[in-house]
XYZ file of C-alpha atoms in Angstrom:
343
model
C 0.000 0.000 0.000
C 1.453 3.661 -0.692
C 0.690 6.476 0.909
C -1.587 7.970 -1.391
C -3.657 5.012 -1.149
C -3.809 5.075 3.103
C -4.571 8.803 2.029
C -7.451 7.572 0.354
C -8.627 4.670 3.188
C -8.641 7.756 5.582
C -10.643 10.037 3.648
C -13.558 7.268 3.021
C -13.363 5.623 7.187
C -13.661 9.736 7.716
C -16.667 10.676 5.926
C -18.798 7.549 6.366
C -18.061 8.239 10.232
C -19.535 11.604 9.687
C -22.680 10.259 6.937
C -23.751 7.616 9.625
C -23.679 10.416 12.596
C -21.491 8.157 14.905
C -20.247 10.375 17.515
C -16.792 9.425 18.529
C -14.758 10.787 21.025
C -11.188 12.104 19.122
C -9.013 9.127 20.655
C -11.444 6.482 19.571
C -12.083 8.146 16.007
C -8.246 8.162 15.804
C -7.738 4.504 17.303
C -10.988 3.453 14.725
C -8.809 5.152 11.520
C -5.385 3.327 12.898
C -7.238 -0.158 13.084
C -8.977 0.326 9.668
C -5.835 0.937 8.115
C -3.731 -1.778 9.627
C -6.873 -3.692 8.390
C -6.402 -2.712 4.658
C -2.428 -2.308 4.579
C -2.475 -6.410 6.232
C -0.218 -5.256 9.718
C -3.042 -6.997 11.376
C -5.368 -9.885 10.619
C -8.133 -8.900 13.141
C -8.734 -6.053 15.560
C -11.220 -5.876 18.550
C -13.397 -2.684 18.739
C -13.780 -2.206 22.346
C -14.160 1.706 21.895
C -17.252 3.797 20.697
C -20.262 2.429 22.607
C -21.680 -0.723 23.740
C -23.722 -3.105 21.766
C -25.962 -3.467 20.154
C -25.653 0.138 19.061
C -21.505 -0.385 18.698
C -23.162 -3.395 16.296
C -25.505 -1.372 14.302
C -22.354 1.620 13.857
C -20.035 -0.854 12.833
C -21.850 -2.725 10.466
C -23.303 0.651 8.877
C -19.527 1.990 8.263
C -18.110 -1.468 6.856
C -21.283 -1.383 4.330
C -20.508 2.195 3.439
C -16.725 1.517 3.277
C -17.514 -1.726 0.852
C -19.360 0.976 -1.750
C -17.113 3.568 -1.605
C -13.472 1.367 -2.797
C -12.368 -2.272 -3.797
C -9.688 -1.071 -0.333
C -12.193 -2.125 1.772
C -13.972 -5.259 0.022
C -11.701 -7.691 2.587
C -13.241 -6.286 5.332
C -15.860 -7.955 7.741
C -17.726 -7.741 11.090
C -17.185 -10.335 13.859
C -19.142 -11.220 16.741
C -18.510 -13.815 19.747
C -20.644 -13.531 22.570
C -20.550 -9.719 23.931
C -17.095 -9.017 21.787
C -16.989 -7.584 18.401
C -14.012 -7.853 16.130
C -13.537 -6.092 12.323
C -11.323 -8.602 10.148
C -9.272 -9.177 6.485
C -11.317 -11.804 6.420
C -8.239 -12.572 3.322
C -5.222 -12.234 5.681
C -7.223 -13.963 8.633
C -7.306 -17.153 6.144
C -3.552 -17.021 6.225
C -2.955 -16.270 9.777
C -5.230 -19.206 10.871
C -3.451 -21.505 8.788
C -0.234 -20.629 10.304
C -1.510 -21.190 13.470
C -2.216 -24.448 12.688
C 1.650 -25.188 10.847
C 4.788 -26.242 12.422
C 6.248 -22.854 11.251
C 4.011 -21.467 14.284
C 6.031 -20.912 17.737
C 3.198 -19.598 19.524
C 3.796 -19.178 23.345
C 1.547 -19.144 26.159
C 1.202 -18.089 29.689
C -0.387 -20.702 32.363
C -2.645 -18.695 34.601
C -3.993 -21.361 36.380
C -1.122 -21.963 38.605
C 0.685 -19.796 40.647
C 3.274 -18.473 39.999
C 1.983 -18.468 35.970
C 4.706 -20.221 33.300
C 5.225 -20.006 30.083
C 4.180 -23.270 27.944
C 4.456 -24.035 24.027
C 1.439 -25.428 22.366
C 3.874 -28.630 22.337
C 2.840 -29.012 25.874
C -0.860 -30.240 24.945
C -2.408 -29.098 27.782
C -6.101 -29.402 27.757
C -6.688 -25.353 27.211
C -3.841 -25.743 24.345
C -5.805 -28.506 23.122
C -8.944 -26.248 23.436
C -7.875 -23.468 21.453
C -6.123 -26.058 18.793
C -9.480 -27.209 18.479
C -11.015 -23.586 17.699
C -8.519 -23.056 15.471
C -9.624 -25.576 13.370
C -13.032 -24.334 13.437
C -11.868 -21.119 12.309
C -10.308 -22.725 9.420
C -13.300 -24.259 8.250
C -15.503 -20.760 8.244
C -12.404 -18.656 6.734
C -10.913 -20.018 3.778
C -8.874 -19.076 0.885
C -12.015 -19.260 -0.978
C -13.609 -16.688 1.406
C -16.637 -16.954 4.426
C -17.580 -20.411 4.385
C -20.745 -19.849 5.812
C -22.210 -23.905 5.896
C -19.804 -23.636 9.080
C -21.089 -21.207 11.078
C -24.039 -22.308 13.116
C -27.232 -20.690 12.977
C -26.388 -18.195 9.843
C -25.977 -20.962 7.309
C -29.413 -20.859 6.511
C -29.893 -17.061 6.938
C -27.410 -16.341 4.487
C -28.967 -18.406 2.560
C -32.296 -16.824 2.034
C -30.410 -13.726 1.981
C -28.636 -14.820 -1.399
C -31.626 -15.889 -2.909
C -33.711 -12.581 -2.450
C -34.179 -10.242 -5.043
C -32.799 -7.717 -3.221
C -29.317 -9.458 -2.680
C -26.001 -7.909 -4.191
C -22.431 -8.030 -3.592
C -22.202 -5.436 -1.196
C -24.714 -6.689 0.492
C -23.213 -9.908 1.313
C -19.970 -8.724 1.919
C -21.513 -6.601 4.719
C -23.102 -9.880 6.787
C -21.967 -9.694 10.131
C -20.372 -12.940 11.059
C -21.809 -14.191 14.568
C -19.294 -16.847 15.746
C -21.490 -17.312 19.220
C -23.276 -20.403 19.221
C -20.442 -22.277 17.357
C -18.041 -21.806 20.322
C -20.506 -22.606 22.668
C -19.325 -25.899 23.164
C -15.451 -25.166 23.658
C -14.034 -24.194 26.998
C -11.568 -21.551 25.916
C -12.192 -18.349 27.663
C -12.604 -14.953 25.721
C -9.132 -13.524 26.795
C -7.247 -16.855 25.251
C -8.961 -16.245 22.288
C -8.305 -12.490 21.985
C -5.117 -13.057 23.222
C -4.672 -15.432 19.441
C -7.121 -13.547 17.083
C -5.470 -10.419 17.881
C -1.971 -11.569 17.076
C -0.110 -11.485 20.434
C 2.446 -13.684 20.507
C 2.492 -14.673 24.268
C -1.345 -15.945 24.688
C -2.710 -15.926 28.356
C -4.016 -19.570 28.845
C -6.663 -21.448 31.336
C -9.941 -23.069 31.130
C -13.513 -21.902 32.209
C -13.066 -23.726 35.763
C -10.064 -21.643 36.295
C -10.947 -17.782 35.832
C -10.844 -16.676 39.599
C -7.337 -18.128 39.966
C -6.079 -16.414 36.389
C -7.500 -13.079 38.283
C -5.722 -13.975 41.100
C -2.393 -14.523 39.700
C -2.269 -12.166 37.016
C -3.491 -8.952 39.566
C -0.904 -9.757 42.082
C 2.355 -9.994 39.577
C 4.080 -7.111 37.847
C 3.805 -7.135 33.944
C 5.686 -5.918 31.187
C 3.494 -3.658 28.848
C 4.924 -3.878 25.687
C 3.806 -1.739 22.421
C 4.554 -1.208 19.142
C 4.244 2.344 18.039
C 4.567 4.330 14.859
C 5.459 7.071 12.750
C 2.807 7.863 9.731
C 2.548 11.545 7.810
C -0.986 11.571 8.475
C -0.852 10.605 12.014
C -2.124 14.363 13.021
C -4.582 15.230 10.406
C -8.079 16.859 11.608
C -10.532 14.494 11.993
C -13.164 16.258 9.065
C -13.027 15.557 5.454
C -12.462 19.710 4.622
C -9.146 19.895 6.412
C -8.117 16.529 4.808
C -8.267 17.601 1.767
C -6.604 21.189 2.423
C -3.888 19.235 3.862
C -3.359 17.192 0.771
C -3.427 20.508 -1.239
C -1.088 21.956 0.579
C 1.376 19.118 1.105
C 0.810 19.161 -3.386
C 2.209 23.104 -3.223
C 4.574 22.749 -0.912
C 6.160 19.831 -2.670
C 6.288 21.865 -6.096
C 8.173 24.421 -4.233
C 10.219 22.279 -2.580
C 11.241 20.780 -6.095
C 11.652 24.796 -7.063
C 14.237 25.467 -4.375
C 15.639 22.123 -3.919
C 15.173 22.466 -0.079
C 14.959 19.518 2.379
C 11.832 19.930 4.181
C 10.277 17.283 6.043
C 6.484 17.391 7.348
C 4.564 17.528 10.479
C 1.209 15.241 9.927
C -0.314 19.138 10.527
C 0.734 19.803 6.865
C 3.034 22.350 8.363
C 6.681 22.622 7.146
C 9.514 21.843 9.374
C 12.865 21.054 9.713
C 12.997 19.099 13.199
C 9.474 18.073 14.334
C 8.658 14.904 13.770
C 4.809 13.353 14.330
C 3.777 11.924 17.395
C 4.187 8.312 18.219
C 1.257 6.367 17.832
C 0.280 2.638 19.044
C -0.458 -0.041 16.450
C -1.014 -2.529 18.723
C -0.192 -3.506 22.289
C -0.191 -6.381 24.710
C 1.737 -7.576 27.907
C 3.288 -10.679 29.754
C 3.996 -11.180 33.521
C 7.429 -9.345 34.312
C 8.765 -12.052 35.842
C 8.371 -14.210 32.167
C 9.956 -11.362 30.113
C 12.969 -10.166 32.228
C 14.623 -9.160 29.109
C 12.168 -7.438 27.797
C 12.101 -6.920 23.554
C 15.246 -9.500 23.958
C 13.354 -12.262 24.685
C 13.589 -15.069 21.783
C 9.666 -14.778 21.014
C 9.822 -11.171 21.471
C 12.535 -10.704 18.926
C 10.445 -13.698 16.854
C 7.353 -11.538 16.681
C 9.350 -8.216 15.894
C 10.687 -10.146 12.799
C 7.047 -10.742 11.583
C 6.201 -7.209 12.179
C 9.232 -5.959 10.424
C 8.381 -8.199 7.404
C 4.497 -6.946 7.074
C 5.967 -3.369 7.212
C 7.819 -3.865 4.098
C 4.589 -4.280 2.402
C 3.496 -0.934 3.243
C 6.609 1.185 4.134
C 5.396 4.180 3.710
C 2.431 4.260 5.425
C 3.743 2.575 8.633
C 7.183 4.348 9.467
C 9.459 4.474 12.508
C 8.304 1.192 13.569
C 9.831 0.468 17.387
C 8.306 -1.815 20.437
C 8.450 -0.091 23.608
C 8.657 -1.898 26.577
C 7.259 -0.624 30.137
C 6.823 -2.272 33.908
C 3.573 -1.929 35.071
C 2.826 -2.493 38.816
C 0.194 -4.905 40.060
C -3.384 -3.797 40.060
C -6.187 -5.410 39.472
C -7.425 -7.000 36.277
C -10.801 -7.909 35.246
C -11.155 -11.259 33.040
């Protein structure tokens, strides 16, 4: 993806925000316009929208931008609603296909952290616990709903026969079902792998917290009373700072057009603020593109650990796709103290 074209992804998530009168706070418009993007430029396979409401109405906003989005550009056409249980999710449904099937591959090196003993330890999926086992076995099912192919939906309880109907109506089109929101509920019913396990894997973290239903007060237990390691990646992008309306996105991309024509003029180095001001020695703010953390006493060193280093690789090769959209890539790593954690 080049710039122009995030230029483009930003302009579209902006005004269908503003046509479907979803009133966002700043932070969560800006955290919504990060996630879309890492969406569309394939940093991430599947980001959790815990920001902008509560359901059903975060539902009913969510599904009425991805619709909009899937008019407006081809961009956004990979793009699909999730829901399991009171958690909703926006996915590449394309790049999810992949990621899934990694997870299942001996190439995968996925680590875990036991909560259900104390003090927690770290396990490989080698270990075959019986939550390992658990979330092996919803990995599969994911694999047999998101395919290379696309949404198989004969695997998806309950909707099978929904979507069904909906394809036959006279009504149905292609944007239409593209825009089906993909209720995962019922077919995980049956599992016993907790919520933050499987956030912990569709969000891409690459230490998973692990423990079964029958063990949720004592993963409360140990993980409030341990210090953790917060670790983030952040980012550099040149329209990290833009106002959040579709006027002053375009005035900024008619001024960065001037001031590059002069610049050409005068042969000056200039760099830009994401304000569309020029300047010689203000950069743009770091921003997060994702975050996640591990027990302190598990990650000692810190981005030096061997997954840690493991997972930077991965991100490192998904920026080269996009370089110029997601620059100054770093992982920060910070203590945080004990407190209490809700599960």
């Amino acid at each position: 993806m080049e710039n122009s074209e995030a230029e483009q992804v930003l302009i579209a998530v902006i005004s269908a925000i503003s046509q479907i009168k979803w009133r966002l706070k700043p932070s969560s418009k800006r955290r919504l316009e990060i996630d879309v993007l890492a969406l569309c430029s394939r940093m991430r396979p599947v980001v959790m929208v815990d920001y902008g409401g509560k359901m059903p109405e975060l539902q009913d906003h969510l599904f009425s931008l991805i619709e909009l989005l899937h008019k407006e550009s081809t961009f956004f056409e990979q793009l699909r609603v999730m829901v399991i249980e009171d958690m909703i999710y926006v996915a590449n449904i394309s790049e999810f296909a992949e990621y899934v099937t990694w997870s299942l591959s001996s190439d995968a090196k996925q680590f875990f952290v036991d909560l259900e003993h104390d003090p927690p330890k770290m396990v490989l999926a080698d270990d075959q616990t019986s939550a390992v086992k658990g979330l092996v076995s919803v990995c599969h099912l994911f694999s047999s709903v998101f395919t290379r192919d696309g949404v198989n939906y004969n695997a998806i309880q309950g909707q099978s026969e929904d979507h069904l109907k909906h394809s036959e109506s006279s009504s149905h089109d292609k944007i239409s079902e593209l825009s089906e929101v993909l209720d995962l509920s019922s077919c995980l019913q049956d599992y016993q792998i907790t919520i933050p396990t499987l956030n912990g894997w569709l969000l891409g973290y690459p230490v998973i917290y692990l423990f079964g239903k029958d063990h949720i007060a004592d993963a409360i237990y140990n993980l409030s009373t341990k210090p953790l390691h917060l670790y983030r990646v952040l980012f550099r992008r040149i329209a990290s700072e833009i106002q959040c309306n579709l006027p002053s996105l375009i005035k900024h991309l008619f001024f960065w057009m001037c001031i590059s024509q002069m610049n050409a003029k005068n042969k000056q180095n200039i760099t830009f603020t994401t304000t569309g001001n020029p300047s010689h020695a203000n950069p743009s703010p770091l921003e997060e593109l994702m975050s996640f953390s591990v027990p302190y006493d598990l990650s000692i060193n810190g981005r030096n650990e061997p997954w840690a280093e493991t997972f930077w690789l991965q991100i490192q090769a998904k920026q080269e796709r996009c370089k110029q959209v997601w620059r100054s890539l770093q992982m920060e790593v910070a203590e945080c103290y004990p407190q209490a954690i809700a599960l």
